[in-house]
Short mmCIF file of C-alpha atoms in Angstrom, two decimals:
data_model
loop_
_atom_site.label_atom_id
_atom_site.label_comp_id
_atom_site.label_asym_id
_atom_site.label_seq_id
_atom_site.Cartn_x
_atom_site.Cartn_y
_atom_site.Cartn_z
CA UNK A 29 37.86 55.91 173.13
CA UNK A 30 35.92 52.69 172.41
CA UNK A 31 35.53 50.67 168.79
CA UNK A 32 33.45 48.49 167.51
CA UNK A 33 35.02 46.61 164.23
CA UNK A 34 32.22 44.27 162.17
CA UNK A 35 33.22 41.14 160.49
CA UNK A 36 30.65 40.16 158.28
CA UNK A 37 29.65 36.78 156.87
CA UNK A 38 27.33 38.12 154.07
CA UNK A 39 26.35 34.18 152.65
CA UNK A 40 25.04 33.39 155.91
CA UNK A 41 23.52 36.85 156.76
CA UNK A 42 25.55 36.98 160.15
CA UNK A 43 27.69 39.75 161.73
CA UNK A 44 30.15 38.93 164.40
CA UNK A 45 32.35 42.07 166.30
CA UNK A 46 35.31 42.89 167.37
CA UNK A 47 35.41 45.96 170.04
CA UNK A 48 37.28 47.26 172.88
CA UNK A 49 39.78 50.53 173.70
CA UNK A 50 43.35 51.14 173.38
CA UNK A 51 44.78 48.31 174.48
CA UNK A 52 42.42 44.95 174.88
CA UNK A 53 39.07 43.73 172.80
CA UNK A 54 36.20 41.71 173.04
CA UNK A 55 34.51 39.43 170.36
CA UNK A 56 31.18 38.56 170.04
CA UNK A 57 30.32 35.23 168.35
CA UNK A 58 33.30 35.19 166.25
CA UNK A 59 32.64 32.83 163.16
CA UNK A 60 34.78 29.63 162.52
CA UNK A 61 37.41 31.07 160.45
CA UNK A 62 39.05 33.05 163.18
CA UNK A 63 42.08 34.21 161.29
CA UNK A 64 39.73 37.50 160.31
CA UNK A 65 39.03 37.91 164.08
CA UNK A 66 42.94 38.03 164.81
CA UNK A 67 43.11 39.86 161.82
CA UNK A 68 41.41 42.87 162.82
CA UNK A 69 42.62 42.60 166.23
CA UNK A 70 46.23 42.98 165.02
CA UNK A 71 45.12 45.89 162.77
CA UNK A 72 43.76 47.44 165.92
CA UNK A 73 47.27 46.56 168.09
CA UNK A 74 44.52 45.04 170.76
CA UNK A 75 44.89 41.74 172.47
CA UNK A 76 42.01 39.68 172.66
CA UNK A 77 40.85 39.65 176.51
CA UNK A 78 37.77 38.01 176.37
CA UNK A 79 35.00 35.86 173.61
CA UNK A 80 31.74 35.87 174.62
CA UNK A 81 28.64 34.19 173.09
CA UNK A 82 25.69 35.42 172.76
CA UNK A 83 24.01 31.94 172.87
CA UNK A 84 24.57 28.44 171.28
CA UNK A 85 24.70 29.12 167.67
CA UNK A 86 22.03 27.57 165.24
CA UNK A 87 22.88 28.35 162.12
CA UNK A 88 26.83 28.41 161.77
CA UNK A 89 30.00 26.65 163.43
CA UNK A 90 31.92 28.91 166.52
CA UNK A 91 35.10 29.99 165.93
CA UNK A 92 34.60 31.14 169.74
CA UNK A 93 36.15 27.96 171.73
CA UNK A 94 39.48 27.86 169.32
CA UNK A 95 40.06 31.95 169.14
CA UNK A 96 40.32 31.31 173.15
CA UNK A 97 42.48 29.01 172.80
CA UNK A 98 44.94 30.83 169.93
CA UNK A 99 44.90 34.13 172.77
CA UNK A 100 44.21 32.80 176.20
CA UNK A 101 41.42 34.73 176.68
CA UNK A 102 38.76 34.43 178.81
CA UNK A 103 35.49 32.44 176.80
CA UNK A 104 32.41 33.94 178.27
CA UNK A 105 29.52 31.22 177.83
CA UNK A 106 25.71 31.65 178.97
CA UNK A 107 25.32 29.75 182.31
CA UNK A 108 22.04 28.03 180.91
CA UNK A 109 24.16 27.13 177.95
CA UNK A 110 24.48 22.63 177.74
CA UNK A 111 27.88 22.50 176.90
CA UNK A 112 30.57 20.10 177.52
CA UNK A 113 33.60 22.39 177.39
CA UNK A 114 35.37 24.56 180.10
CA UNK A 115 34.00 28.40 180.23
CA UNK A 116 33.32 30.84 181.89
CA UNK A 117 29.55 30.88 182.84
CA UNK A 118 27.80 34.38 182.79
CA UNK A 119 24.64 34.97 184.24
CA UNK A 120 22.47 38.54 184.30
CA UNK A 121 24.30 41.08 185.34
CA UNK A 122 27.57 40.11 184.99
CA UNK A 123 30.47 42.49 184.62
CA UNK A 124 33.92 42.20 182.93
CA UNK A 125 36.48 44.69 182.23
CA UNK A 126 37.63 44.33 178.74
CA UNK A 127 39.93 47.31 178.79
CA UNK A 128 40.82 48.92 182.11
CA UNK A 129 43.07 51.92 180.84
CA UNK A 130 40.43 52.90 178.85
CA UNK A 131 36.98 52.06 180.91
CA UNK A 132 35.98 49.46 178.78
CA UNK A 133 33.77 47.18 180.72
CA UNK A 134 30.66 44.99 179.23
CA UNK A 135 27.85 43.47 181.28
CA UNK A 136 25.74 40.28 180.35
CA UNK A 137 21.82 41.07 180.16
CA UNK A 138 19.61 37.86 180.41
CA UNK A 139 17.46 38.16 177.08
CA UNK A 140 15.69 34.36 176.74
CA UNK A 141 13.86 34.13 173.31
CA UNK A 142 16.22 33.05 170.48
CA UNK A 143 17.40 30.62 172.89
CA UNK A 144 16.05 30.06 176.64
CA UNK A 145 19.52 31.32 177.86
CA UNK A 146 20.46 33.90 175.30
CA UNK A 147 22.26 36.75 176.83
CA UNK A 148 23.13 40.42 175.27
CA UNK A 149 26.07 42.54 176.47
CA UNK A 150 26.12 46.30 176.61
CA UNK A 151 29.69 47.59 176.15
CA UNK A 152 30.02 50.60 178.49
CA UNK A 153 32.56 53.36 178.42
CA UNK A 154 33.29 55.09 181.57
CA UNK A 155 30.21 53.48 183.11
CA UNK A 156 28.02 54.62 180.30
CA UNK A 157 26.43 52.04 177.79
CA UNK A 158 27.48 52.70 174.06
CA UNK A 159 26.62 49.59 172.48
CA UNK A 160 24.29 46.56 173.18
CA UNK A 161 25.43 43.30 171.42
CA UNK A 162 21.97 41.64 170.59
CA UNK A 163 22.85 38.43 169.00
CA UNK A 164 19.38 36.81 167.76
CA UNK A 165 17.75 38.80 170.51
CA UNK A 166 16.54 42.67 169.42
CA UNK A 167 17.32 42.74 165.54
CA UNK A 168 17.10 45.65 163.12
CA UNK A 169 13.38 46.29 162.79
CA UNK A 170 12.68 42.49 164.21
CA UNK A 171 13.83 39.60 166.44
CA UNK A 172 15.66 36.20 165.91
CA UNK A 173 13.19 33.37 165.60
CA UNK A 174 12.05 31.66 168.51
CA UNK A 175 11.65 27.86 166.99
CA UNK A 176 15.07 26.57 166.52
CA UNK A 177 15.32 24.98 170.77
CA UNK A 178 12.23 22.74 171.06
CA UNK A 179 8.64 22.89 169.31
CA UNK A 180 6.99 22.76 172.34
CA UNK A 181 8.77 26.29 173.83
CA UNK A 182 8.08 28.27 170.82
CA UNK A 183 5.34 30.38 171.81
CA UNK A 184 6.52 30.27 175.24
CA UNK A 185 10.32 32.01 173.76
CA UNK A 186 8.06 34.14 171.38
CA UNK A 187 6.64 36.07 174.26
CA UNK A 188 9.84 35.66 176.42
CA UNK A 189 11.38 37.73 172.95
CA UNK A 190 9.06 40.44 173.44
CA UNK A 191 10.06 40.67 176.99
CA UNK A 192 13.72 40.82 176.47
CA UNK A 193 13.09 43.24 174.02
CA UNK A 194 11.23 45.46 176.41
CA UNK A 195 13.61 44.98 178.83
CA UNK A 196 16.97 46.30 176.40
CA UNK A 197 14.70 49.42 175.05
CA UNK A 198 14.03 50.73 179.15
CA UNK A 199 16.87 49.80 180.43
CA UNK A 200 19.32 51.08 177.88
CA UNK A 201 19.85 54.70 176.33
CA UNK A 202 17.97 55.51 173.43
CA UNK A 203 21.74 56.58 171.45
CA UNK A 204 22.73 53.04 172.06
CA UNK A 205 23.92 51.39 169.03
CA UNK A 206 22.25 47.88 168.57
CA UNK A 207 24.04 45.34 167.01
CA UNK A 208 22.80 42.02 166.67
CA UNK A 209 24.61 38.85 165.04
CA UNK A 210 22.06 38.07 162.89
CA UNK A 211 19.41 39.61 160.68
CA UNK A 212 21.17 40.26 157.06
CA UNK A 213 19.45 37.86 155.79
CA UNK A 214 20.01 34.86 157.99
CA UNK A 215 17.43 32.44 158.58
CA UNK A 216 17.95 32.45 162.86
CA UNK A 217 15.95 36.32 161.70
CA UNK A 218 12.41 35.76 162.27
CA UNK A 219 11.69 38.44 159.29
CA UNK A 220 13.63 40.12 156.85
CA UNK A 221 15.50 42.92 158.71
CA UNK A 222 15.36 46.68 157.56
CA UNK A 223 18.90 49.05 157.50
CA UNK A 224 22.45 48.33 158.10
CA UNK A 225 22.42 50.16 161.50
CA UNK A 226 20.02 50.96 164.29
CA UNK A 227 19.64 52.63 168.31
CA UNK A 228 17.73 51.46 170.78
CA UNK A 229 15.86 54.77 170.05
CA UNK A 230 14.72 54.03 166.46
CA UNK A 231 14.11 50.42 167.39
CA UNK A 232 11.23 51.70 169.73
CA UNK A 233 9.68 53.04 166.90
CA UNK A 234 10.20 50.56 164.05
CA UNK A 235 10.41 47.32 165.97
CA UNK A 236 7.91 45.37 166.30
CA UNK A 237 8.28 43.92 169.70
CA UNK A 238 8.71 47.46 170.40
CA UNK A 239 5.14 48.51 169.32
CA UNK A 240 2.23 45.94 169.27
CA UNK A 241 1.40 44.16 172.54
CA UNK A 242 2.54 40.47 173.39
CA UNK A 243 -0.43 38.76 172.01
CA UNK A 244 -0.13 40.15 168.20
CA UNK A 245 3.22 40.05 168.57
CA UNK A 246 3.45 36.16 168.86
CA UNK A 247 0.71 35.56 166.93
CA UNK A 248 2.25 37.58 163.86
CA UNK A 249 5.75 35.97 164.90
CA UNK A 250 4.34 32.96 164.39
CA UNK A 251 2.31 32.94 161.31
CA UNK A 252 5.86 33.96 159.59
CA UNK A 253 8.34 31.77 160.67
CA UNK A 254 10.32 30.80 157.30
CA UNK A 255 11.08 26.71 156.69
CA UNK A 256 14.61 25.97 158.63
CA UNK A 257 17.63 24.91 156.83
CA UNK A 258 18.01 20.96 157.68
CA UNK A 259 22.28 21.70 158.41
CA UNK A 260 20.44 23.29 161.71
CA UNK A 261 20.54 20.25 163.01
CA UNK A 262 23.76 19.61 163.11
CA UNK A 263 25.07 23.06 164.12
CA UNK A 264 23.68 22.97 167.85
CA UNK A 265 25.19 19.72 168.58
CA UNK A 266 28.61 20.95 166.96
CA UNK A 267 28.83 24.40 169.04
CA UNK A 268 27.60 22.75 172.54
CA UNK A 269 30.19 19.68 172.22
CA UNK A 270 32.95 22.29 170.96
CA UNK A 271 34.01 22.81 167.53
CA UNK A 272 37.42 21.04 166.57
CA UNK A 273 39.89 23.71 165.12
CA UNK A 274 39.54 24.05 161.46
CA UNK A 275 41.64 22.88 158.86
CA UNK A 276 41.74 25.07 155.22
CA UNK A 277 44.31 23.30 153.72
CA UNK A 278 43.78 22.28 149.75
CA UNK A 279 41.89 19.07 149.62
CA UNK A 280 43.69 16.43 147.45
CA UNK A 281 43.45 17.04 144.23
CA UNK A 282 41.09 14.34 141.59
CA UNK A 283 41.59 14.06 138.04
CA UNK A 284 39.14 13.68 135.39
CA UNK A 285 38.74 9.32 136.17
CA UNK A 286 38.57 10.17 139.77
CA UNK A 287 35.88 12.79 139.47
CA UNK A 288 33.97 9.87 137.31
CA UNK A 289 34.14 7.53 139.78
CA UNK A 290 33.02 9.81 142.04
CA UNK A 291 30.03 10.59 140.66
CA UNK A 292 29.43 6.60 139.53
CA UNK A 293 29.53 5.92 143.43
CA UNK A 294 26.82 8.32 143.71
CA UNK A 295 28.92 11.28 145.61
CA UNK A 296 28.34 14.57 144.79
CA UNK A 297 30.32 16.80 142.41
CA UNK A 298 29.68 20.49 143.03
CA UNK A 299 30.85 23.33 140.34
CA UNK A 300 30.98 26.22 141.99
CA UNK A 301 31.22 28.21 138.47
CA UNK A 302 28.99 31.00 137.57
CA UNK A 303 25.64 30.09 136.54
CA UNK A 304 26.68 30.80 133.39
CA UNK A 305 29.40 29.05 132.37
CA UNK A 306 28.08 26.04 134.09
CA UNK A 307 24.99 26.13 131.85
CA UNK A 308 27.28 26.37 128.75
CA UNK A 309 29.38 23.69 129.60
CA UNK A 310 29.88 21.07 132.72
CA UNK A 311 30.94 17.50 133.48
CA UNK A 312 26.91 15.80 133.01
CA UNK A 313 26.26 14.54 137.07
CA UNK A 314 27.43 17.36 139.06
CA UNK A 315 25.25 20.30 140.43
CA UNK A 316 26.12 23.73 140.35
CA UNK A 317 26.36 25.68 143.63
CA UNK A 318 27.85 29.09 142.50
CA UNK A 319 30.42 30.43 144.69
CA UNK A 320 29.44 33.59 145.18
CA UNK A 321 25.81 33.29 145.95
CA UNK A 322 25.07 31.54 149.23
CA UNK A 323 27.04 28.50 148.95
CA UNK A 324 27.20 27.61 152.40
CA UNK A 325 23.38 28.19 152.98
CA UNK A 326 22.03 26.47 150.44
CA UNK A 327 24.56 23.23 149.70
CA UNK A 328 24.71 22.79 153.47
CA UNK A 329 20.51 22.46 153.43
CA UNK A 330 20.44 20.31 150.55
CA UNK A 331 23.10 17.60 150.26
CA UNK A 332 22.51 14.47 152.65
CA UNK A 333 24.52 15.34 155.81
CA UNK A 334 27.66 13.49 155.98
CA UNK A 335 27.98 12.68 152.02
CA UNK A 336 31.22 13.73 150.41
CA UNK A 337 31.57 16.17 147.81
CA UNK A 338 34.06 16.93 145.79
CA UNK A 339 34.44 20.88 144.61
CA UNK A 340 35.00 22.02 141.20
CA UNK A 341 36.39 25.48 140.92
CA UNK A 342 37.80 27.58 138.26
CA UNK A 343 40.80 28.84 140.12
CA UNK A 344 42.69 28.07 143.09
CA UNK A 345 41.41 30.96 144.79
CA UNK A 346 38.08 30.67 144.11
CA UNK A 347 38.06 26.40 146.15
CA UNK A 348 40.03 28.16 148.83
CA UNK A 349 37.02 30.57 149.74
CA UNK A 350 34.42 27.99 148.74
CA UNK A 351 36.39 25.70 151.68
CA UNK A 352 36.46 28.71 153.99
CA UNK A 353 32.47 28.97 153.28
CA UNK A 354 31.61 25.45 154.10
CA UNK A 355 33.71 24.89 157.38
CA UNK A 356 31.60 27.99 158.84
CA UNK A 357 28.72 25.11 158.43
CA UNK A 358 30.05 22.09 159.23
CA UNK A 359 31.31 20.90 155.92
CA UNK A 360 35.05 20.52 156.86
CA UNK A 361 36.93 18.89 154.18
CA UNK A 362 36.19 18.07 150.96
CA UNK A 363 36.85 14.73 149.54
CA UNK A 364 38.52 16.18 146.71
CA UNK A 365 38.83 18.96 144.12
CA UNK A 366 39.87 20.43 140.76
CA UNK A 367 40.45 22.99 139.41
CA UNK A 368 40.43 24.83 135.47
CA UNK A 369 37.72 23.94 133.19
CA UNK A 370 35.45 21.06 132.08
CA UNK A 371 37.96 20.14 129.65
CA UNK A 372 40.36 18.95 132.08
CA UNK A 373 37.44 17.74 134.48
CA UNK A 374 36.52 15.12 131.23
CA UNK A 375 37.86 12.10 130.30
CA UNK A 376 39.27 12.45 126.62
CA UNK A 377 36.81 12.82 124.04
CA UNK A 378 34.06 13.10 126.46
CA UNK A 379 31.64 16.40 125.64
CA UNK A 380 30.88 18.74 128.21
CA UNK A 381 26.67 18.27 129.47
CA UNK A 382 24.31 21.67 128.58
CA UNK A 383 21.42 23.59 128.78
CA UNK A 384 19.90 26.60 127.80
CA UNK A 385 19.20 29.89 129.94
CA UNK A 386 16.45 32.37 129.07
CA UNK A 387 14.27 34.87 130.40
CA UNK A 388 10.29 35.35 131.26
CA UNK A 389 10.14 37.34 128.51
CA UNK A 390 11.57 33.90 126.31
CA UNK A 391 9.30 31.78 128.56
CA UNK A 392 6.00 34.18 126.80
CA UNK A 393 7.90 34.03 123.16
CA UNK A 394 8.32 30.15 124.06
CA UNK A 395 4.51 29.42 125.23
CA UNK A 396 3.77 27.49 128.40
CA UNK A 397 1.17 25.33 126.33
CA UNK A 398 3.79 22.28 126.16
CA UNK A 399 6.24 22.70 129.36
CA UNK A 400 6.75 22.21 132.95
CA UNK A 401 7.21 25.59 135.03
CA UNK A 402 8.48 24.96 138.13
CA UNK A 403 8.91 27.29 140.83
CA UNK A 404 11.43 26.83 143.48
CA UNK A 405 10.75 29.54 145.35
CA UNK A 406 9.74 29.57 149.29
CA UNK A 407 6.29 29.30 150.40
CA UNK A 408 6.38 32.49 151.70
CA UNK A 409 7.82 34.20 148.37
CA UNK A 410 5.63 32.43 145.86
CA UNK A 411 2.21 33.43 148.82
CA UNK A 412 2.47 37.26 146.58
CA UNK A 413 1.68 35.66 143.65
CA UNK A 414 2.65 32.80 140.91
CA UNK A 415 2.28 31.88 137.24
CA UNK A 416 -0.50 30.32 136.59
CA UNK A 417 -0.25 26.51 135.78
CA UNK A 418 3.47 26.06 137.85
CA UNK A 419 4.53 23.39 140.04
CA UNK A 420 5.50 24.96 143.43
CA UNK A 421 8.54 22.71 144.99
CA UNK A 422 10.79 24.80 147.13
CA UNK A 423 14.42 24.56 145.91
CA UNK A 424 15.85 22.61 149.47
CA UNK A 425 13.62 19.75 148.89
CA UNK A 426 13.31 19.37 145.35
CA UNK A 427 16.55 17.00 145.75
CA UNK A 428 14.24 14.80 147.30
CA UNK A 429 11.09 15.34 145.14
CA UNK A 430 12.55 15.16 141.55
CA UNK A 431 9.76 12.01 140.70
CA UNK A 432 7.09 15.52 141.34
CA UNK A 433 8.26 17.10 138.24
CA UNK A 434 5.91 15.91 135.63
CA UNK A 435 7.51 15.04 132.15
CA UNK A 436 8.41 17.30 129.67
CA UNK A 437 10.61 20.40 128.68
CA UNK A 438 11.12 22.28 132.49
CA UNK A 439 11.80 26.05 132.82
CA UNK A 440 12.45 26.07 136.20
CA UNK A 441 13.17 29.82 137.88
CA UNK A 442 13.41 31.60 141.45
CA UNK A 443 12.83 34.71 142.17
CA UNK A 444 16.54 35.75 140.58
CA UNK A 445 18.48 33.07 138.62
CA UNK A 446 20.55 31.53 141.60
CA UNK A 447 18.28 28.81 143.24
CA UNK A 448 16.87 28.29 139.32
CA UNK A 449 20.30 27.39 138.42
CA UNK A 450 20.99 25.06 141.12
CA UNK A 451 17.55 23.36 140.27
CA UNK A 452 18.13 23.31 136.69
CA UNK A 453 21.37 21.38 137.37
CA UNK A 454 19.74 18.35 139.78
CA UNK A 455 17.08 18.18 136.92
CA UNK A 456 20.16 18.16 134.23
CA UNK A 457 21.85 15.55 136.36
CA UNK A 458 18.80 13.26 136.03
CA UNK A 459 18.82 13.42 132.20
CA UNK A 460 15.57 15.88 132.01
CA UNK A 461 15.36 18.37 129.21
CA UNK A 462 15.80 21.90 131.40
CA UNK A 463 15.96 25.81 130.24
CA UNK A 464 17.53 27.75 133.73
CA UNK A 465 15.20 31.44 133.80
CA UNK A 466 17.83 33.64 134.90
CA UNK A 467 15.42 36.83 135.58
CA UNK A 468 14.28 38.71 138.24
CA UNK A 469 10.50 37.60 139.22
CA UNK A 470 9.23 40.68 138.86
CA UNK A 471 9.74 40.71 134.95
CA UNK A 472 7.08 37.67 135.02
CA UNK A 473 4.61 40.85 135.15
CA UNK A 474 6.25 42.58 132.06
CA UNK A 475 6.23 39.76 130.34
CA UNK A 476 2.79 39.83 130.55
CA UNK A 477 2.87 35.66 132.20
CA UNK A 478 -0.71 34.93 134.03
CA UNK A 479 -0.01 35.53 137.42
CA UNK A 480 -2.44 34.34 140.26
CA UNK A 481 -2.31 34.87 144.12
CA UNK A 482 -3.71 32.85 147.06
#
């Protein structure tokens, strides 16, 4: 009997799997941290016979090169893939046993679009397909974007994506599970994905690629392709050349003169507090990723690549996940850390920096006659409608466009607190007056704020 175990990286809206019979496994674009791949394998009592990859990963660091290494097993690699390590290439229609004892076999399935040499893998069981491992191929009600290779392919992998996804929805079963690696909110999805789980039989009827022709296919595709995190960049590169093994051990730690300096030589300081208690209290300078919203997403797209950053957390515990976070993106060691509380992040006698949080609701009491609002939403979020009056600068470049935000009081907000908070904090840094709006957009409305669309 065949299983399929998920591992899911829920900041970076990724899945990778672990799945095989009795005795031996396969996983599929295991993330950088592979201890949770070896994990689950030793939960299961499997070895790990084989790592494949869907394609070249855009959006996060493999862990796929290394777990070979740690097992000896066999690292499946798309032929077309540019790569400078040793692999084993697959091409269409290759077939591996994973698990002989138990009939465990998967074979590679050419499916260009995501990537021009992506490749899905239907696990079979006694010669009949149970699962198809989509990667950023067929999604759950969608497909992975088709603009992260080369500008000048993207329509050309948009249509080739409606053509693999043809080809998986007639050549599999309809009871096939799909499972893809991304669409949980990643960015590599090309629109938001709908449901946990999905077949090949309900994708035919929800999926787009599924049920409009090519043409309005692409041409819807393309009209909603999201902005692409600038770490991108950088992630290609890392995943073709080979990742080097990871390192999680506790940076060194900095004490409040150290964290000073740090900030004086214009590094940056990141509290990864709640929003909360860094609004109450925080050393004046540093910014204020929180760790349990999508740290690696969002610090990764915004702080200049290659810039050191020191981590400020309020346990132990809490800098060892944030670490574990930010090596799945390329962020491998911190210059430094602390850890407690802004009072022993301070030198003595120094006051902790502040600002005030508040609601639409306090934004109406307030009056918008003699403020900024700024809205750091996407483009594509703030398209459904607006306050009437706000400045529009998207939260990953507003780093870069802080001289935009005219003077005065700002009550900055999102569409749910997070991204406000981390804008509220550059602003802070800069010595602007700031109030965070830690509410869900939708209470704009019942706040009775005059809303405008395109």
């Amino acid at each position: 009997m065949f299983f399929v175990d998920t591992i899911e990286l829920e900041s970076l809206g990724n899945r990778s799997y672990l799945a095989g019979g009795e005795s031996a496994a396969v996983a599929v674009d295991p993330p950088r941290d592979v201890d949770q791949v070896l994990a689950a394998a030793a939960r299961r009592g499997v070895r790990i016979s084989h790592v494949v990859e869907t394609h070249i990963h855009n959006d996060y660091v493999t862990g796929g090169l290394e777990l070979a290494r740690i097992t000896g097993a066999q690292y499946l690699v798309p032929v077309g893939a540019n790569v400078t390590f040793t692999r084993v290439p697959v091409a269409d229609g290759d077939s591996v046993e994973i698990d002989p004892g138990s009939g465990i076999t998967l074979t590679a399935i050419a499916t260009p679009g995501h990537t021009p040499h992506h490749t899905s893998y239907a696990l079979h069981e006694a010669g009949r397909p149970v699962v198809v491992f989509t990667g950023g191929s067929l999604l759950i009600g969608t497909v992975g974007r088709p603009d992260l290779v080369e500008p000048r392919l993207t329509e050309q992998l948009a249509r080739a994506q409606h053509a693999s996804a043809r080809r998986l929805a007639s050549d599999l079963p309809d009871e096939t599970a799909v499972l893809p690696t991304h669409g949980f909110g990643s960015f590599c999805s090309s629109a938001q994905s709908e449901g946990e789980e999905s077949t090949i039989g309900k994708e035919k009827s929800a999926n787009t690629a599924l049920t409009v022709d090519v043409d309005s296919f692409v041409a819807d595709l393309l009209a909603g392709l999201e902005d692409v995190p600038a770490y991108y960049t950088h992630m290609g590169p890392a995943n073709a050349g080979g990742p080097e093994p990871l390192d999680l051990t506790p940076p060194a730690l900095a004490d409040a003169h150290e964290i000073a300096a740090r900030l004086a030589a214009g590094e940056w300081v990141v509290d990864l507090r709640n929003r909360v208690a860094f609004a109450e209290g925080h050393v004046a300078g540093s910014f204020n990723f929180e760790a349990d919203g999508k740290l690696g997403t969002y610090l990764a797209w915004m702080i200049p690549w290659g810039k050191p950053v020191t981590l400020l957390a309020e346990s132990a515990e809490q800098l060892a996940e944030a670490q574990r976070e930010l090596v799945r993106v390329g962020i491998d060691r911190p210059a430094a850390a602390a850890t407690g509380t802004p009072a022993a992040w301070l030198p003595a006698g120094q006051a902790p920096a502040s600002f005030p949080r508040s609601t639409f609701a306090g934004l109406t009491a307030h009056g918008s006659a003699d403020v900024v609002i700024l809205d750091v939403r996407r483009d594509s979020e703030r398209e459904a409608g607006w306050i009437e009056g706000s400045v529009h600068i998207p939260i990953h470049e507003l780093h870069g466009r802080l001289d935009e935000v005219p003077p005065g009081t700002v009550w900055v907000h999102c569409a749910g607190g997070m991204r406000a908070a981390i804008a509220a904090s550059l602003l802070d840094a800069t010595g602007r007056d700031v109030v965070a709006v830690d509410d869900g957009f939708d209470a704009a409305t019942d706040a009775c704020l005059p809303l405008t669309t395109g």
